[in-house]
Amino acid sequence: MARRDSIGEVPPVPWRTVVGSGIAGEAKLDHLRLVSLGMRCWQDIEHYGLRIWFTDPDTGSILHLSRSWPRSEQENSPAATRRLFSFQAGALAGGQIVSQAAKRSADGELLLATRNRLSSVVPLSPDAWQMLSAPLRQPGIVALREYLRQRPPACIRPLNQVDNLFILPVAECISLGWDSSRPDAGCAGNQRRR
């Protein structure tokens, strides 16, 4: 490994990591705090739903809660007002989860225990995202570009639904836009100077 590092060669990724061999179907997560990274709402002809992403500041792992419902229920129950594990989706999307009894599925789905008050949701603290580390939180565009250049190609990286989710510091948002031909919104902004 030292020789590879000295010549700048990226070490191979173990095949078990690539194919997911040995990953348990569900893993218990005891005594954890998860920070919300936001929520994405979606709809199609028959259903509407949401996905809320969370990260564990201690491990850097990213988990998600996903649900869908029949489109006929959307007018009376918008996605942000729906309840997931006895918590309102909007509160989950803008808060932190503190849990003593949660599970993670192999694909990163978060399952919360609701009995005996073992899980709770509290608002995001002002410095919640400051506690996150790389590669999720990058200090700027230059660092992100370098990280993306050096990481292994997608075909050999571990399967991850949020492989390209990053947090960058922004001083101000100059314009905000949405393009119906792309599935995301965009913000043109100035990076914070240090």
XYZ file of C-alpha atoms in Angstrom:
194
model
C 0.000 0.000 0.000
C 2.837 2.423 0.805
C 4.355 1.845 -2.652
C 1.008 2.506 -4.336
C 0.550 5.656 -2.281
C 4.018 6.948 -3.164
C 3.335 6.641 -6.900
C -0.242 7.946 -6.632
C -1.923 4.666 -7.601
C -5.419 4.074 -6.256
C -5.617 0.699 -4.439
C -8.170 -1.804 -5.757
C -11.576 -1.955 -4.115
C -12.242 -5.387 -2.558
C -14.758 -7.363 -4.632
C -16.942 -7.925 -1.565
C -17.393 -4.148 -1.342
C -18.345 -3.884 -5.005
C -20.909 -6.691 -5.092
C -22.146 -6.228 -1.518
C -21.297 -9.750 -0.400
C -21.492 -10.138 3.361
C -23.806 -7.171 3.943
C -26.602 -8.060 6.335
C -30.188 -7.622 5.171
C -30.874 -5.490 8.255
C -28.516 -4.082 10.852
C -29.496 -2.735 14.257
C -28.436 0.818 14.994
C -28.310 1.624 18.696
C -27.946 5.078 20.238
C -27.598 7.181 17.141
C -28.255 10.716 16.030
C -29.067 11.369 12.393
C -28.972 14.776 10.738
C -31.489 15.460 7.972
C -30.078 16.379 4.569
C -33.449 17.235 3.044
C -36.487 15.759 1.354
C -37.416 15.097 -2.265
C -41.084 14.826 -3.215
C -42.176 13.174 -6.453
C -45.301 12.103 -8.309
C -46.278 10.092 -11.352
C -49.630 9.174 -12.887
C -50.633 6.701 -10.159
C -48.581 7.545 -7.037
C -46.881 10.330 -5.134
C -44.189 10.006 -2.523
C -41.118 11.298 -0.793
C -37.581 10.405 0.150
C -35.805 11.976 3.128
C -32.019 11.607 3.440
C -30.164 11.483 6.750
C -26.525 11.182 7.705
C -24.814 9.924 10.823
C -22.183 12.574 11.701
C -20.026 9.956 13.459
C -19.751 7.477 10.573
C -20.644 9.597 7.541
C -23.108 6.960 6.336
C -26.220 8.154 4.512
C -29.630 6.580 5.096
C -33.065 7.343 3.699
C -36.764 7.034 4.442
C -38.942 6.476 1.376
C -42.705 6.151 1.076
C -45.365 6.380 -1.624
C -49.154 6.608 -1.633
C -51.956 6.512 -4.217
C -52.226 9.802 -6.108
C -55.918 10.041 -5.205
C -54.899 10.837 -1.589
C -52.541 13.696 -2.487
C -55.024 16.574 -2.267
C -56.111 15.697 1.286
C -52.665 14.535 2.472
C -49.683 16.331 0.893
C -46.361 14.477 1.247
C -44.897 16.892 3.823
C -47.879 16.328 6.163
C -47.801 12.506 5.972
C -46.703 10.557 9.021
C -43.751 8.165 8.915
C -43.114 6.075 12.032
C -45.467 8.438 13.943
C -43.489 11.555 12.893
C -44.645 14.159 10.377
C -42.524 14.056 7.189
C -41.870 17.805 7.284
C -40.486 17.555 10.827
C -38.254 14.642 9.810
C -36.970 16.553 6.765
C -36.012 19.586 8.862
C -34.722 17.906 11.977
C -32.465 15.439 13.681
C -33.486 11.948 14.728
C -32.296 10.632 18.052
C -32.982 6.920 18.360
C -32.146 4.016 20.615
C -33.824 1.461 18.379
C -33.405 1.874 14.637
C -32.499 -0.497 11.825
C -30.788 -0.040 8.475
C -31.608 -2.246 5.505
C -28.923 -3.312 3.031
C -30.035 -0.631 0.555
C -29.772 2.147 3.159
C -33.447 2.355 4.132
C -33.948 3.601 7.697
C -36.487 1.814 9.899
C -37.424 3.495 13.184
C -38.941 1.938 16.270
C -41.930 3.918 17.487
C -42.918 1.950 20.545
C -41.818 2.971 24.031
C -40.670 6.393 22.789
C -37.246 5.065 21.724
C -36.998 7.525 18.817
C -37.548 11.277 18.785
C -37.192 14.168 16.360
C -35.652 17.489 17.365
C -35.059 20.588 15.196
C -31.724 20.885 13.393
C -29.152 22.713 15.474
C -27.521 25.732 13.775
C -24.194 23.876 13.502
C -25.573 20.438 12.569
C -24.126 20.481 9.038
C -20.827 21.927 10.314
C -20.191 18.648 12.164
C -20.351 16.614 8.951
C -17.085 15.514 7.360
C -15.722 14.694 3.907
C -16.586 13.329 1.471
C -20.171 14.467 2.168
C -19.248 17.984 3.280
C -16.662 19.624 1.054
C -14.894 22.919 1.874
C -15.449 24.260 -1.646
C -15.751 23.640 -5.369
C -12.006 23.057 -5.850
C -11.912 20.371 -3.145
C -15.042 18.713 -4.557
C -13.591 18.696 -8.068
C -10.383 17.065 -6.764
C -12.348 14.466 -4.788
C -14.446 13.566 -7.829
C -11.331 13.313 -9.993
C -9.607 10.897 -7.599
C -12.451 8.566 -6.644
C -12.800 5.200 -8.421
C -15.167 4.905 -11.408
C -18.844 4.238 -10.669
C -18.673 0.683 -11.997
C -16.405 -0.394 -9.108
C -17.638 1.847 -6.290
C -20.005 0.340 -3.708
C -23.636 0.690 -4.743
C -25.003 3.829 -3.160
C -28.149 5.735 -4.095
C -26.678 9.051 -2.960
C -23.210 8.696 -4.401
C -23.235 12.255 -5.754
C -24.745 14.114 -2.804
C -22.432 16.792 -1.399
C -22.734 19.778 0.918
C -20.874 22.951 -0.094
C -20.640 26.302 1.708
C -22.515 29.076 -0.113
C -22.263 32.755 0.822
C -25.349 33.842 -1.130
C -27.791 32.490 -3.673
C -27.941 34.837 -6.669
C -30.647 32.990 -8.580
C -32.747 29.902 -8.069
C -34.183 27.929 -10.942
C -35.897 24.744 -12.009
C -35.754 23.079 -15.402
C -38.636 20.714 -16.195
C -36.355 18.622 -18.418
C -34.084 17.818 -15.453
C -35.155 16.195 -12.173
C -33.552 18.790 -9.906
C -33.433 22.447 -8.965
C -30.344 24.592 -9.206
C -28.861 27.577 -7.470
C -26.257 29.957 -8.868
C -24.353 31.357 -5.937
C -21.118 32.762 -4.632
C -18.858 30.557 -2.576
C -18.054 31.759 0.899
C -14.533 33.164 1.200
C -12.401 32.090 4.156
